[in-house]
Short mmCIF file of C-alpha atoms in Angstrom, two decimals:
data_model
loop_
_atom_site.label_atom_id
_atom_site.label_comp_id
_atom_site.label_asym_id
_atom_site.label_seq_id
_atom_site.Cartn_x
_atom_site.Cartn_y
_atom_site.Cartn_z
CA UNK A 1 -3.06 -35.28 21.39
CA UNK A 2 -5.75 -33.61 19.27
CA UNK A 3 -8.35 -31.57 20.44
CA UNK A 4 -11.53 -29.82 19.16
CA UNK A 5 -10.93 -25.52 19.72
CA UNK A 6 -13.35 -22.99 18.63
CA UNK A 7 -11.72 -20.91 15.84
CA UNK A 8 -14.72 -18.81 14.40
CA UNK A 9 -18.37 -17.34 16.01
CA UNK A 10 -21.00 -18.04 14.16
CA UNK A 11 -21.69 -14.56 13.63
CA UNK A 12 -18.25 -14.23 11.69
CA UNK A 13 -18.88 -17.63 9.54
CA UNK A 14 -22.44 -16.07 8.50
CA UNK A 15 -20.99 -12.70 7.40
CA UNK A 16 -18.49 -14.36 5.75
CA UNK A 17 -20.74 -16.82 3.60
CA UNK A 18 -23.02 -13.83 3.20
CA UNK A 19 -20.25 -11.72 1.62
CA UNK A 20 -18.54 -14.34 -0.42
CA UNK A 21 -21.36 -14.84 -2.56
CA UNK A 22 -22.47 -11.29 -2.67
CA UNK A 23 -19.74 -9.67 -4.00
CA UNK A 24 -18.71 -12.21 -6.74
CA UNK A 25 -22.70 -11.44 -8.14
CA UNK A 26 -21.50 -7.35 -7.09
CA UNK A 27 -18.05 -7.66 -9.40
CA UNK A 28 -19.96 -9.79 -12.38
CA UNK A 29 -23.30 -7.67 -12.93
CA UNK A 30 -20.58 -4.70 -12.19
CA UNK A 31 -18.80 -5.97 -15.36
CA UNK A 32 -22.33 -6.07 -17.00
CA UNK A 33 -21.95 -2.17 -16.87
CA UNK A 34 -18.73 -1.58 -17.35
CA UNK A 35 -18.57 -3.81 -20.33
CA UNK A 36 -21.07 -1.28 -21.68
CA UNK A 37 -18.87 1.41 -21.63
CA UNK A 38 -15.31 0.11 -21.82
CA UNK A 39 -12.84 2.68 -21.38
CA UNK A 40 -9.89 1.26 -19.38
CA UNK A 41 -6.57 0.65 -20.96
CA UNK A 42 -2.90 0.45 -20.10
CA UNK A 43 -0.98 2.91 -22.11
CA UNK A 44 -0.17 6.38 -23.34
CA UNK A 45 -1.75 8.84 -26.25
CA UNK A 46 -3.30 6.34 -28.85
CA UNK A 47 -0.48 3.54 -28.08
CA UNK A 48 -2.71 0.89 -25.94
CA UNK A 49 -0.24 -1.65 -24.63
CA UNK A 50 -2.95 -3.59 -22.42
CA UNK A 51 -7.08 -3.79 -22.76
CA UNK A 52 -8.65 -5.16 -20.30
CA UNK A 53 -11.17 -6.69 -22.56
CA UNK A 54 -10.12 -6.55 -26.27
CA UNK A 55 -12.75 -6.80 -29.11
CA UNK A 56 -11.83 -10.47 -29.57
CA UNK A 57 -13.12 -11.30 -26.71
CA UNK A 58 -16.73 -9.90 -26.98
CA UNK A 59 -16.74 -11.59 -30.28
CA UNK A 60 -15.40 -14.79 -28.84
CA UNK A 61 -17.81 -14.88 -25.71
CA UNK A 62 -20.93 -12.98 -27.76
CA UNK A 63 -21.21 -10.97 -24.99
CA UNK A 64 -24.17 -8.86 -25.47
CA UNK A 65 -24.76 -4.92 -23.55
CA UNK A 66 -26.53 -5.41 -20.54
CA UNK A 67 -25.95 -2.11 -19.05
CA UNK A 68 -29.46 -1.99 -17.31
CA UNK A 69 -29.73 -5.34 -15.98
CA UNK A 70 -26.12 -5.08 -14.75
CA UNK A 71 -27.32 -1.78 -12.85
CA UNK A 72 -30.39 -3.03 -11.67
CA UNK A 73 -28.39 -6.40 -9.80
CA UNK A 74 -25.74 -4.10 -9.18
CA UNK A 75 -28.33 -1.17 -6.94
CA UNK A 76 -30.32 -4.52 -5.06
CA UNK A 77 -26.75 -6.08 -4.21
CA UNK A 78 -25.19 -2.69 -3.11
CA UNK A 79 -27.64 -2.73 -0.06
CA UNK A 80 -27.07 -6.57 0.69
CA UNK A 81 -23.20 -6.11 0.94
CA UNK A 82 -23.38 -2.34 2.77
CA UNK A 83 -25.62 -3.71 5.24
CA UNK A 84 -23.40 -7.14 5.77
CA UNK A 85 -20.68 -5.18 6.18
CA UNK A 86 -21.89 -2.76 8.45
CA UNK A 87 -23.50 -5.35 10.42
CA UNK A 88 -19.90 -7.09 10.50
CA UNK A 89 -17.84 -4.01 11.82
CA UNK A 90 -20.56 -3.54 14.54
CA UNK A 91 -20.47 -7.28 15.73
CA UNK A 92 -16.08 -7.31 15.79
CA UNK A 93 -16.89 -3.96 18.20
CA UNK A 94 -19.17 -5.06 20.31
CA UNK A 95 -17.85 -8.48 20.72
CA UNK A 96 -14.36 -7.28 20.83
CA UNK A 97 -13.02 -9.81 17.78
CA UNK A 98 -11.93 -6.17 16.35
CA UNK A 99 -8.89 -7.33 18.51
CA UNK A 100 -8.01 -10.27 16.50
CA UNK A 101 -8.42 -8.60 13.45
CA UNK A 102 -6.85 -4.82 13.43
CA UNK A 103 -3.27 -4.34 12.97
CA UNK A 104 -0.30 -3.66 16.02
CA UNK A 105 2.62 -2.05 15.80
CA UNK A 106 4.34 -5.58 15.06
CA UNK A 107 1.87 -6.83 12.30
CA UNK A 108 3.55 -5.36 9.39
CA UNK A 109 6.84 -7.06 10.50
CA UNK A 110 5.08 -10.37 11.01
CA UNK A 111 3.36 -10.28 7.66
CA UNK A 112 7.11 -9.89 6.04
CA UNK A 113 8.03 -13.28 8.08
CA UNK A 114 4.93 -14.75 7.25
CA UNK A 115 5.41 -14.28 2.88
CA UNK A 116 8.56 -15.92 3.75
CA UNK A 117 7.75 -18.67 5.44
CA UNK A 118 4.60 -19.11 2.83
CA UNK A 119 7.66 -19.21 -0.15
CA UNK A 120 9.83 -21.08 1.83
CA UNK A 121 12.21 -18.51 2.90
CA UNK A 122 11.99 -18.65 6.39
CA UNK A 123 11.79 -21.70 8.46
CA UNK A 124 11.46 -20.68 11.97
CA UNK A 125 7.91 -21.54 13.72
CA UNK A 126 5.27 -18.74 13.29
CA UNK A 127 3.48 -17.50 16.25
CA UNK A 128 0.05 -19.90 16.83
CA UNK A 129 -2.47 -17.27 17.03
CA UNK A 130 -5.84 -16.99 15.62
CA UNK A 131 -4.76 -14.52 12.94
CA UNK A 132 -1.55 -13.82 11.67
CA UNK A 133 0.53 -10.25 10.71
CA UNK A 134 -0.86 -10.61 6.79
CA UNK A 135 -4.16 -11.91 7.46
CA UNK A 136 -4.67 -9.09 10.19
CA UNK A 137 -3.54 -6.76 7.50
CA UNK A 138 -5.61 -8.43 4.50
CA UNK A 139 -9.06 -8.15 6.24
CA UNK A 140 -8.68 -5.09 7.15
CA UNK A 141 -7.57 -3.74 4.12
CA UNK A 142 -10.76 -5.23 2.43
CA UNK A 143 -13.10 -3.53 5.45
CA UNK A 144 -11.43 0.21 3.89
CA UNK A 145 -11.81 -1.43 0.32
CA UNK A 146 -15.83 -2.10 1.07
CA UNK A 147 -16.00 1.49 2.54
CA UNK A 148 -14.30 2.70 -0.21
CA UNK A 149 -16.34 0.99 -3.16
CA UNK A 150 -19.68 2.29 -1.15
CA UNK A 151 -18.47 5.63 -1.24
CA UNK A 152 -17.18 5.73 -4.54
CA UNK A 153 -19.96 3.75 -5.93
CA UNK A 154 -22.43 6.62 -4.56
CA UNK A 155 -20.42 9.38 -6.38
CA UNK A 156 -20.75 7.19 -9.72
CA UNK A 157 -24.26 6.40 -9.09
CA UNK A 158 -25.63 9.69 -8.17
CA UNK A 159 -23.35 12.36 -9.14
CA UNK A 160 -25.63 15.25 -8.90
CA UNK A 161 -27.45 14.47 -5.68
CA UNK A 162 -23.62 13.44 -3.76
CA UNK A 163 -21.70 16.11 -5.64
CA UNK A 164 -19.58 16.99 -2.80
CA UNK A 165 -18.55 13.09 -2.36
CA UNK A 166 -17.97 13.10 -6.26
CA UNK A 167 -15.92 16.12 -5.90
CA UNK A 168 -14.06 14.90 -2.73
CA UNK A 169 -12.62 11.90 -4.76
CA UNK A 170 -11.71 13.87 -7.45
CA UNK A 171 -14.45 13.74 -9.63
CA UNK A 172 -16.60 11.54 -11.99
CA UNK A 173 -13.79 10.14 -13.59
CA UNK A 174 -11.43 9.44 -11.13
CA UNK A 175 -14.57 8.00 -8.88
CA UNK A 176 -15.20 5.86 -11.83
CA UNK A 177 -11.32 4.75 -11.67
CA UNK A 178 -11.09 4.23 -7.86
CA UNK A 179 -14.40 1.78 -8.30
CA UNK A 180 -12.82 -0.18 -11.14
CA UNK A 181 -9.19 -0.39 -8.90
CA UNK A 182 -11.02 -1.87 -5.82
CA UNK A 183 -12.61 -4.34 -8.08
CA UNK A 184 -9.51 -5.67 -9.24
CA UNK A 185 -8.12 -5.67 -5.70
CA UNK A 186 -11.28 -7.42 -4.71
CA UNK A 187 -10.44 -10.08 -7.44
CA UNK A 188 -6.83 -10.38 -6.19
CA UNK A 189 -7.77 -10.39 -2.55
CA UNK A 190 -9.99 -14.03 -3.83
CA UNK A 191 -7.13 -15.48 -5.82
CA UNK A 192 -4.78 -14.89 -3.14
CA UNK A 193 -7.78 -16.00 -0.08
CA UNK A 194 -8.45 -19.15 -1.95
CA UNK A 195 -5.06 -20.14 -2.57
CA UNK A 196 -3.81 -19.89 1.28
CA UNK A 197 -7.18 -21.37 2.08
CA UNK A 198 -6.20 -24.58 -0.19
CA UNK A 199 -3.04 -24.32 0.87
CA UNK A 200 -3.88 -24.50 4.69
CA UNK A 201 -6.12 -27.73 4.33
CA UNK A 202 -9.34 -29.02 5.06
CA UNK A 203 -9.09 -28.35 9.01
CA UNK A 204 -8.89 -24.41 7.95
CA UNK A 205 -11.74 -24.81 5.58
CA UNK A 206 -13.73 -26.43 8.05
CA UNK A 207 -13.48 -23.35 10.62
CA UNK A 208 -15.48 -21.42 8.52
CA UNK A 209 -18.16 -23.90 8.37
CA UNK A 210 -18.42 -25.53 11.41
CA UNK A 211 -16.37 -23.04 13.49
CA UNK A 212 -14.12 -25.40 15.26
CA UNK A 213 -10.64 -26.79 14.42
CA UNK A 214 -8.75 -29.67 15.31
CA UNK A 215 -5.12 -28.53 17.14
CA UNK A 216 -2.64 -30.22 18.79
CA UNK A 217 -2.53 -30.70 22.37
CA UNK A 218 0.50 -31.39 24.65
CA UNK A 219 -0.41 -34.14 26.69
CA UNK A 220 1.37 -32.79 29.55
CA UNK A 221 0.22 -29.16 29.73
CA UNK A 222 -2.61 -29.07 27.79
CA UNK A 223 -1.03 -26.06 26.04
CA UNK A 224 -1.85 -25.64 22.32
CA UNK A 225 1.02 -26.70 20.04
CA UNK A 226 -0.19 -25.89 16.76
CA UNK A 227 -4.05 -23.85 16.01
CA UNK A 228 -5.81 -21.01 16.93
CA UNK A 229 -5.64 -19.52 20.38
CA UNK A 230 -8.14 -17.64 22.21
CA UNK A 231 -5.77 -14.24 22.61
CA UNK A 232 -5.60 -11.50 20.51
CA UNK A 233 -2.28 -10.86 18.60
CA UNK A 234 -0.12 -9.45 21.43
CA UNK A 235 3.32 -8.36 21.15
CA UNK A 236 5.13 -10.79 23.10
CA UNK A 237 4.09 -13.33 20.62
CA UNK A 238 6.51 -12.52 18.36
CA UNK A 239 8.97 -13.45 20.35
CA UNK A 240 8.58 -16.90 19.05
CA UNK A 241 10.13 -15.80 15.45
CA UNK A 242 13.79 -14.32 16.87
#
């Protein structure tokens, strides 16, 4: 028997759609300015074995410098997605979803089983919670990414005025680095989001939009078979995969 179960607040579907949009417009007017000045390579001495962006593909794309209107979007989004995000951490403490959401002692294991299962590797049933091991561990690991781009995007931005943030992450340079490595993780964090998304189906999708998701229902006992449940990710959950 199927049954409609609230998955998502609406608080957590508006940060979400908030953020989405936000930091794809943060990551392209961010290229804007690094496309003015691009320095990163793979390789050693003068032997370049991978650009990120060679000279073929300026010429092929006639992409022009737009260093200050790439800062200028850049500055007005920062504020957008610092204050989204703070606003988010604040909401998952106060309304306790942190508990969905942070890491146990048992998450890292699940997320293992979880890859597995997602290649095909392991066909026992996955615990039916809200959140899984590798999720738990994905969205958190893009709450320290935000922190860190803020932080490292302030010792880029204003070098002189947060010297002793510049100097804490080990300079201009390295600052400059750490940005451009949390924008790529950013990038990965959407292929791999959008993929499991797809991959999950429309009643997964709709979650996020509506908030609620169709699960199925044992007749008898009313217990959820297969969906979201309304506890956090406890230990004895993972039970289920021995």
């Amino acid at each position: 028997m199927k049954q409609l179960v609230e998955k998502h607040p609406l608080a957590i579907r508006w940060f979400h759609w908030v953020n989405f949009p936000v930091l794809s417009l943060m990551i392209w007017s961010g290229l804007w300015i690094y496309w003015a000045n691009d320095v990163y390579r793979l390789g050693w001495g003068k032997t370049t074995l991978l650009k990120f962006f060679p000279q073929s593909f300026y010429e092929a794309f006639n992409i022009p410098f737009q260093l200050a209107k790439g800062m200028s979007w850049h500055f007005v989004l920062m504020w957008v997605f610092s204050l989204n995000g703070l606003l988010y951490v604040l909401y998952t403490i106060f309304s306790g979803e942190w508990r969905y959401l942070v890491p146990t002692r048992h998450s890292f294991r699940e997320a293992v089983l979880v890859t597995l299962h997602d290649l095909g590797l392991y066909k026992k049933p996955l615990p039916v919670r809200k959140f899984n091991g590798a999720q738990q561990i994905a969205y958190t690991s893009v709450i320290l990414m935000g922190v860190g781009s803020v932080l490292s995007g302030l010792a880029i931005y204003k070098p002189v005025q947060f010297a002793w943030l510049t100097q804490l992450l080990g300079g201009y340079e390295f600052a400059r680095i750490i940005h451009f490595a949390l924008t790529i993780g950013y990038v990965l964090f959407f292929i791999v989001h959008i993929a499991q998304v797809v991959r999950a189906g429309w009643n997964n999708f709709r979650a996020m939009v509506a908030g609620f998701e169709i699960v199925e229902v044992a007749p008898a006992t009313r217990e959820i078979k297969a969906g979201p449940t309304s506890g956090p990710a406890a230990d004895a959950s993972l039970s289920q995969t021995k």
